Short mmCIF file of C-alpha atoms and ligand atoms in Angstrom, two decimals:
data_model
loop_
_atom_site.label_atom_id
_atom_site.label_comp_id
_atom_site.label_asym_id
_atom_site.label_seq_id
_atom_site.Cartn_x
_atom_site.Cartn_y
_atom_site.Cartn_z
CA MET A 30 -34.53 13.16 -4.65
CA ALA A 31 -37.72 13.71 -6.48
CA PRO A 32 -40.45 15.20 -4.43
CA ARG A 33 -42.89 12.94 -3.06
CA TRP A 34 -46.11 14.80 -4.73
CA LYS A 35 -47.03 17.14 -7.49
CA HIS A 36 -50.61 17.65 -6.20
CA SER A 37 -51.76 17.34 -2.81
CA PRO A 38 -55.58 16.60 -2.01
CA ASP A 39 -58.07 19.34 -1.42
CA GLY A 40 -58.03 20.34 2.07
CA ALA A 41 -54.57 19.18 2.69
CA ARG A 42 -51.44 20.85 4.26
CA TRP A 43 -48.95 18.63 3.41
CA GLY A 44 -45.43 20.21 3.64
CA GLU A 45 -46.78 22.58 6.49
CA PHE A 46 -44.05 21.22 8.72
CA GLY A 47 -41.60 20.41 5.68
CA PRO A 48 -41.91 17.74 3.14
CA ASP A 49 -40.23 14.92 5.14
CA ASP A 50 -42.22 15.65 8.48
CA GLN A 51 -43.69 12.65 10.08
CA ARG A 52 -45.01 14.10 13.01
CA GLY A 53 -47.78 16.19 11.75
CA ARG A 54 -49.62 18.60 14.00
CA MET A 55 -48.19 16.84 17.18
CA ASN A 56 -45.20 19.45 16.18
CA LEU A 57 -47.60 22.13 17.62
CA VAL A 58 -47.19 20.34 21.10
CA THR A 59 -44.22 22.32 22.14
CA ARG A 60 -42.13 23.03 25.35
CA GLU A 61 -44.52 25.89 26.04
CA LYS A 62 -47.60 23.39 25.60
CA VAL A 63 -46.18 20.95 27.87
CA LEU A 64 -45.76 23.81 30.48
CA GLN A 65 -49.22 24.81 30.14
CA GLY A 66 -50.02 21.16 30.74
CA VAL A 67 -47.90 21.12 33.93
CA ALA A 68 -49.56 24.29 34.95
CA GLU A 69 -52.80 22.10 35.35
CA VAL A 70 -51.60 20.02 37.95
CA ARG A 71 -53.05 21.24 41.19
CA GLU A 72 -54.11 18.25 43.18
CA GLY A 73 -51.50 15.73 42.12
CA LEU A 74 -54.55 13.43 41.26
CA SER A 75 -54.23 10.82 38.09
CA PHE A 76 -56.38 9.16 35.95
CA CYS A 77 -55.84 6.07 33.93
CA LEU A 78 -57.65 6.78 30.60
CA SER A 79 -57.10 3.15 29.20
CA LEU A 80 -59.69 0.24 29.04
CA PRO A 81 -58.40 -2.81 30.23
CA LEU A 82 -56.73 -3.98 26.96
CA ASP A 83 -58.77 -7.08 26.67
CA VAL A 84 -61.82 -4.91 26.25
CA PRO A 85 -64.03 -5.03 24.08
CA GLY A 86 -63.77 -8.72 24.43
CA GLY A 87 -64.09 -11.54 21.56
CA ALA A 88 -63.44 -10.19 17.81
CA ARG A 89 -67.41 -9.27 17.04
CA MET A 90 -66.92 -5.46 17.65
CA ASN A 91 -64.10 -5.46 14.67
CA PRO A 92 -63.55 -8.89 13.33
CA ARG A 93 -59.99 -7.53 12.03
CA ARG A 94 -58.94 -7.34 15.63
CA GLN A 95 -58.44 -10.19 18.10
CA PRO A 96 -58.21 -9.78 21.69
CA PRO A 97 -54.83 -10.27 23.29
CA GLN A 98 -53.25 -13.93 23.50
CA ARG A 99 -50.39 -14.11 26.11
CA TYR A 100 -48.22 -17.10 26.41
CA SER A 101 -45.80 -17.90 28.83
CA VAL A 102 -42.16 -18.92 28.29
CA ILE A 103 -41.37 -22.28 30.02
CA ARG A 104 -37.66 -22.87 30.41
CA ASN A 105 -37.83 -25.57 32.94
CA GLY A 106 -40.63 -27.66 31.32
CA PRO A 107 -44.26 -28.01 32.07
CA SER A 108 -43.86 -28.85 35.83
CA ALA A 109 -42.50 -25.44 36.47
CA GLY A 110 -45.35 -23.91 34.67
CA GLN A 111 -47.93 -25.92 36.38
CA GLN A 112 -46.33 -24.60 39.72
CA GLY A 113 -47.04 -20.94 38.56
CA PHE A 114 -43.52 -19.79 37.59
CA CYS A 115 -41.79 -20.03 34.13
CA TRP A 116 -38.24 -21.07 35.48
CA SER A 117 -35.97 -21.63 38.48
CA TYR A 118 -32.54 -20.48 38.65
CA ALA A 119 -32.16 -23.64 40.43
CA SER A 120 -32.13 -25.43 37.29
CA GLU A 121 -28.94 -23.81 36.66
CA ASP A 122 -27.37 -23.78 40.10
CA PRO A 123 -28.94 -25.70 42.83
CA GLU A 124 -28.13 -22.74 45.30
CA LEU A 125 -30.04 -20.27 43.67
CA THR A 126 -33.47 -19.37 44.91
CA ASP A 127 -34.88 -17.16 42.18
CA VAL A 128 -38.14 -18.17 40.65
CA VAL A 129 -39.14 -16.15 37.57
CA ASN A 130 -42.09 -15.29 35.10
CA ASP A 131 -42.05 -13.79 31.69
CA ASP A 132 -44.77 -13.78 29.15
CA VAL A 133 -45.36 -13.11 25.73
CA ALA A 134 -48.43 -11.31 23.95
CA LEU A 135 -49.78 -11.71 20.56
CA LEU A 136 -51.94 -8.20 20.51
CA SER A 137 -53.92 -6.54 17.92
CA LEU A 138 -52.15 -2.99 18.14
CA GLN A 139 -55.60 -1.32 17.74
CA TYR A 140 -58.08 -3.78 19.75
CA SER A 141 -58.50 -1.52 22.82
CA THR A 142 -57.46 1.68 23.78
CA GLN A 143 -55.22 3.02 21.15
CA TRP A 144 -53.41 5.26 18.99
CA ASP A 145 -53.43 5.68 15.07
CA SER A 146 -50.21 6.48 13.54
CA LEU A 147 -50.40 8.54 10.33
CA ALA A 148 -49.49 5.35 8.51
CA HIS A 149 -53.03 3.92 9.79
CA VAL A 150 -55.22 5.47 6.84
CA GLY A 151 -54.30 6.80 3.68
CA SER A 152 -56.04 7.40 0.27
CA LEU A 153 -56.03 6.39 -3.49
CA PHE A 154 -55.12 9.60 -4.95
CA ASP A 155 -52.99 10.53 -7.86
CA ALA A 156 -50.03 12.73 -6.05
CA ASP A 157 -47.72 12.31 -8.82
CA GLY A 158 -49.88 13.57 -11.45
CA ASP A 159 -49.50 10.61 -13.60
CA GLY A 160 -53.51 10.30 -14.23
CA VAL A 161 -53.51 7.14 -11.74
CA ALA A 162 -54.34 7.14 -8.49
CA GLU A 163 -51.94 5.36 -6.20
CA ALA A 164 -52.21 4.52 -2.44
CA VAL A 165 -50.66 7.17 -0.62
CA PHE A 166 -50.36 8.71 3.10
CA TYR A 167 -49.75 12.11 4.68
CA ASN A 168 -47.01 14.17 3.21
CA GLY A 169 -46.90 11.78 0.11
CA TYR A 170 -45.42 8.83 1.53
CA ARG A 171 -46.18 5.70 -0.79
CA ALA A 172 -47.99 2.27 0.20
CA GLY A 173 -45.29 0.03 -1.54
CA GLU A 174 -42.36 2.11 -1.08
CA HIS A 175 -42.44 3.62 2.30
CA ILE A 176 -45.16 1.61 3.94
CA ARG A 177 -44.85 -1.71 2.79
CA PRO A 178 -45.41 -5.46 3.50
CA GLY A 179 -43.15 -6.94 6.16
CA THR A 180 -40.70 -9.76 5.24
CA GLU A 181 -42.29 -13.25 5.08
CA ASP A 182 -40.50 -15.99 7.31
CA PRO A 183 -40.81 -19.15 5.56
CA GLN A 184 -39.94 -20.83 8.96
CA ALA A 185 -42.69 -19.27 10.88
CA THR A 186 -45.00 -21.75 12.52
CA GLN A 187 -47.65 -19.37 13.67
CA ALA A 188 -50.58 -18.65 11.99
CA PHE A 189 -50.06 -14.82 12.38
CA ALA A 190 -46.72 -14.84 10.69
CA ARG A 191 -48.17 -15.73 7.37
CA PHE A 192 -49.61 -12.07 7.26
CA PRO A 193 -46.35 -10.04 7.94
CA GLY A 194 -46.30 -6.36 8.17
CA PRO A 195 -47.37 -3.66 7.48
CA GLN A 196 -43.93 -2.21 8.12
CA ALA A 197 -44.13 1.68 8.31
CA ASP A 198 -40.65 2.75 7.30
CA ALA A 199 -42.25 6.36 7.28
CA LEU A 200 -45.11 7.54 9.58
CA GLY A 201 -44.62 4.46 11.86
CA ILE A 202 -46.01 5.04 15.43
CA GLU A 203 -42.35 5.51 17.03
CA HIS A 204 -42.38 9.05 15.84
CA LEU A 205 -45.17 9.98 17.97
CA ALA A 206 -43.56 7.96 20.74
CA GLU A 207 -40.13 9.81 20.12
CA HIS A 208 -42.29 13.11 20.82
CA GLY A 209 -43.67 11.91 24.01
CA ALA A 210 -47.10 12.69 23.35
CA GLN A 211 -47.37 14.95 26.62
CA GLY A 212 -49.06 18.21 26.74
CA ARG A 213 -52.19 20.12 27.65
CA GLY A 214 -55.24 18.12 27.26
CA VAL A 215 -58.63 19.56 26.74
CA MET A 216 -61.94 17.63 27.44
CA ILE A 217 -64.98 18.37 25.67
CA ASP A 218 -67.86 16.36 27.37
CA LEU A 219 -70.17 15.55 24.51
CA GLU A 220 -72.35 12.83 26.80
CA HIS A 221 -73.09 15.47 29.44
CA HIS A 222 -75.04 17.60 26.75
CA LEU A 223 -76.23 14.99 24.35
CA GLY A 224 -76.39 11.78 26.49
CA ARG A 225 -75.42 8.50 25.07
CA ARG A 226 -77.54 8.13 22.31
CA ARG A 227 -75.72 7.37 18.84
CA GLN A 228 -75.65 10.90 16.82
CA ALA A 229 -73.14 12.75 14.54
CA VAL A 230 -72.06 15.83 15.89
CA GLY A 231 -71.35 18.64 13.31
CA TYR A 232 -69.93 22.20 13.90
CA ASP A 233 -72.91 23.97 15.04
CA ALA A 234 -73.63 21.24 17.86
CA LEU A 235 -69.74 21.23 19.01
CA MET A 236 -69.78 25.37 19.01
CA ARG A 237 -72.93 25.29 21.17
CA ILE A 238 -71.37 22.71 23.75
CA LEU A 239 -68.01 24.78 23.78
CA GLU A 240 -69.80 27.98 24.32
CA ALA A 241 -71.98 26.55 27.10
CA ASP A 242 -68.83 25.00 28.84
CA GLY A 243 -66.76 27.78 28.35
CA ILE A 244 -63.90 25.57 26.59
CA ALA A 245 -61.40 27.42 24.37
CA VAL A 246 -59.37 25.03 22.32
CA GLU A 247 -56.05 26.66 21.71
CA SER A 248 -53.04 25.63 19.05
CA GLY A 249 -51.22 22.61 20.37
CA ASP A 250 -54.27 21.52 22.66
CA MET A 251 -54.60 17.53 22.85
CA VAL A 252 -58.60 17.24 22.44
CA CYS A 253 -60.32 14.62 24.14
CA LEU A 254 -64.36 13.89 23.32
CA HIS A 255 -66.09 12.18 25.98
CA THR A 256 -69.14 10.33 24.49
CA GLY A 257 -69.48 7.63 27.17
CA PHE A 258 -69.31 4.76 24.66
CA ALA A 259 -66.29 2.94 26.42
CA ASP A 260 -67.76 3.23 29.72
CA THR A 261 -71.23 1.35 28.30
CA LEU A 262 -68.46 -1.00 26.53
CA LEU A 263 -66.58 -1.62 29.97
CA ALA A 264 -69.81 -2.39 31.78
CA MET A 265 -70.52 -5.30 29.33
CA ASN A 266 -67.48 -6.92 30.83
CA ARG A 267 -66.19 -8.51 27.71
CA ARG A 268 -69.22 -9.55 26.20
CA PRO A 269 -70.03 -6.83 23.65
CA ASP A 270 -73.64 -6.38 22.98
CA LEU A 271 -73.30 -5.14 19.63
CA GLU A 272 -77.09 -4.04 19.28
CA THR A 273 -76.77 -1.80 22.23
CA LEU A 274 -73.34 -0.49 21.00
CA HIS A 275 -74.47 0.07 17.51
CA ALA A 276 -77.01 2.73 19.17
CA THR A 277 -74.51 4.12 21.82
CA GLY A 278 -72.44 7.34 21.60
CA SER A 279 -72.21 10.37 19.86
CA GLY A 280 -69.17 10.79 17.30
CA LEU A 281 -67.99 13.75 14.89
CA ASP A 282 -69.73 14.22 11.65
CA GLY A 283 -66.89 13.55 9.15
CA TRP A 284 -68.98 15.03 6.35
CA ASP A 285 -69.32 18.44 7.96
CA ASP A 286 -66.93 20.74 5.97
CA ARG A 287 -67.18 23.59 8.86
CA LEU A 288 -66.31 20.88 11.44
CA LEU A 289 -63.34 19.76 9.17
CA ASN A 290 -62.28 23.28 8.70
CA TRP A 291 -62.53 24.25 12.42
CA ILE A 292 -60.10 21.28 13.42
CA VAL A 293 -57.63 22.53 11.04
CA ASP A 294 -57.84 26.21 11.65
CA VAL A 295 -58.16 26.06 15.65
CA LYS A 296 -54.72 24.06 15.25
CA LEU A 297 -55.64 21.19 17.56
CA ALA A 298 -52.72 18.61 18.02
CA CYS A 299 -54.63 15.40 18.09
CA LEU A 300 -58.25 14.39 18.59
CA LEU A 301 -58.77 11.64 21.29
CA ALA A 302 -62.24 9.83 21.85
CA ASP A 303 -63.85 7.16 23.91
CA ASN A 304 -65.81 5.78 20.93
CA PRO A 305 -64.33 3.52 18.23
CA ALA A 306 -63.51 5.97 15.47
CA VAL A 307 -63.67 9.48 16.80
CA GLU A 308 -66.25 10.11 13.99
CA LEU A 309 -69.62 8.19 13.63
CA VAL A 310 -69.07 5.81 10.73
CA VAL A 311 -72.29 6.30 8.44
CA PRO A 312 -73.08 4.51 5.45
CA LYS A 313 -71.80 5.61 2.01
CA LEU A 314 -73.29 8.63 0.08
CA ALA A 315 -75.84 7.12 -2.33
CA ARG A 316 -74.61 7.23 -6.11
CA PRO A 317 -77.22 9.76 -8.02
CA ALA A 318 -79.58 7.67 -10.18
CA GLY A 319 -77.79 6.84 -13.19
CA GLY A 320 -74.72 8.60 -12.32
CA PRO A 321 -71.31 8.01 -12.22
CA ALA A 322 -69.71 5.97 -9.21
CA LEU A 323 -68.74 8.45 -6.31
CA ARG A 324 -65.25 7.96 -5.18
CA GLN A 325 -65.31 8.61 -1.47
CA PRO A 326 -63.81 7.48 1.89
CA ARG A 327 -65.93 5.46 4.35
CA LEU A 328 -64.03 7.37 7.19
CA PRO A 329 -63.81 11.06 6.12
CA LEU A 330 -62.49 12.22 9.36
CA HIS A 331 -59.78 9.67 9.28
CA GLU A 332 -58.99 11.04 5.69
CA HIS A 333 -59.24 14.36 6.78
CA CYS A 334 -57.15 14.16 9.97
CA LEU A 335 -54.52 11.38 9.40
CA PHE A 336 -54.10 11.55 5.51
CA LYS A 337 -54.65 15.23 4.83
CA ASN A 338 -53.55 16.96 7.89
CA GLY A 339 -51.27 14.96 10.06
CA ILE A 340 -53.53 14.76 13.15
CA HIS A 341 -53.29 11.59 15.11
CA LEU A 342 -56.57 10.06 16.32
CA GLY A 343 -56.88 8.17 19.53
CA GLU A 344 -59.85 5.76 20.01
CA LEU A 345 -61.62 3.61 22.76
CA TRP A 346 -59.82 5.76 25.48
CA TYR A 347 -61.62 5.67 28.93
CA LEU A 348 -62.50 9.25 29.59
CA THR A 349 -65.66 8.94 31.81
CA GLU A 350 -64.20 9.20 35.39
CA LEU A 351 -62.06 12.13 34.30
CA ALA A 352 -64.71 13.81 32.63
CA ARG A 353 -66.87 13.66 35.51
CA TRP A 354 -64.16 15.06 38.05
CA LEU A 355 -63.47 17.86 35.59
CA ARG A 356 -67.12 18.82 35.43
CA ALA A 357 -67.50 18.45 39.00
CA HIS A 358 -64.59 20.90 39.58
CA GLY A 359 -65.45 23.48 36.71
CA ARG A 360 -62.52 22.52 34.97
CA SER A 361 -61.65 20.98 31.39
CA ARG A 362 -57.83 21.42 31.16
CA PHE A 363 -55.42 18.94 32.58
CA LEU A 364 -51.66 17.31 31.92
CA LEU A 365 -52.14 14.47 29.43
CA THR A 366 -49.18 11.87 29.01
CA ALA A 367 -50.05 9.40 26.65
CA PRO A 368 -46.96 7.69 24.95
CA PRO A 369 -47.61 4.94 22.46
CA LEU A 370 -45.09 1.98 22.16
CA ARG A 371 -41.77 2.89 20.44
CA LEU A 372 -42.17 0.01 18.27
CA PRO A 373 -40.53 0.96 14.95
CA GLY A 374 -42.85 0.53 12.01
CA ALA A 375 -46.09 -0.38 13.62
CA VAL A 376 -49.12 1.50 12.20
CA GLY A 377 -51.10 1.96 15.61
CA SER A 378 -50.39 1.32 19.27
CA PRO A 379 -52.08 0.47 22.60
CA ALA A 380 -51.88 3.30 25.20
CA THR A 381 -52.23 3.82 28.77
CA PRO A 382 -52.80 7.62 28.79
CA ILE A 383 -52.53 9.02 32.23
CA ALA A 384 -54.32 12.51 33.13
CA THR A 385 -52.98 14.55 35.89
CA VAL A 386 -54.93 17.15 37.29
C1 UVW B 26 -60.55 1.43 11.01
O1 UVW B 26 -61.27 0.75 11.19
C2 UVW B 26 -60.16 1.62 9.25
O2 UVW B 26 -59.88 2.35 11.73
P1 UVW B 26 -60.28 2.98 13.27
O3 UVW B 26 -59.94 1.59 14.00
O4 UVW B 26 -58.97 3.78 13.27
O5 UVW B 26 -61.42 3.25 13.44
#
């Protein structure tokens, strides 16, 4: 089989875990790391790190992502539905007493608390060296070949079925689910040091915070960034006030090369945040007067992590209660258990992560 790439992007470590690897740096969450996580369990106290999955509310925060819609399955006709159950087994046999509810959800997988798979963000890059950039993902997996449009169903009546896929035959979220996504979590409490004002956090600021809090990030750690954004959002009770949100919460500075190098050199396994993108999304750099167009990503940290280095991202996690508890108890580490849905071919997944201390 022809190798998937002749050239890898600058700053990428494609092939680090073999050319066909689809787990990226989650490979660093080894049995030893799980035991390190388990060793952090001293109180038997668990924290749910998910927002309710119908938060933010509406689609104003991201028009591509709609709130969940749930349907019921009514087998016995509307009258059963009106009584508060879907069907009664008595319709099959009058002597049976069971009444049953089922439901169906139509879910934007990245609407609320979520994982991004390595198939979520790639880049236009000339991996095969033919002089033309193609859409390519981590380890050279190709759009159109490995990550492709799903199959249209001409019989489908639902509106959403008009836009089938994408179908990630490589790099789908099931690879993370099969790993288990359990290991040692480390909390970096940006909000405690910076407040909730929107600001980019670069290498220097991050190092100051790690030093002040005595935090050492080690190989294979699952790193959480608490900014307070999700807590502000939750308090809006599903009516997000965009003006306030646009001024709220810190995020990593994806244009800071020293920060990007640190993320790779420290060998963290994944980056998880309570804000919408882990990084602070800033407007595109300006084209120099009269100069050529600058080809650049809108989301440089996504490019660096998902595309170049196989580092999964988690967004809109709910970290405030855990961050407060850890600070009050002079701790920053915990057992993190955060499997995504084992949904083959999906590019992201809702998550209900649990921290145990
Ligand atoms: C995009 O919006 C592209 O990604 P994310 O939700 O990961 O920030």
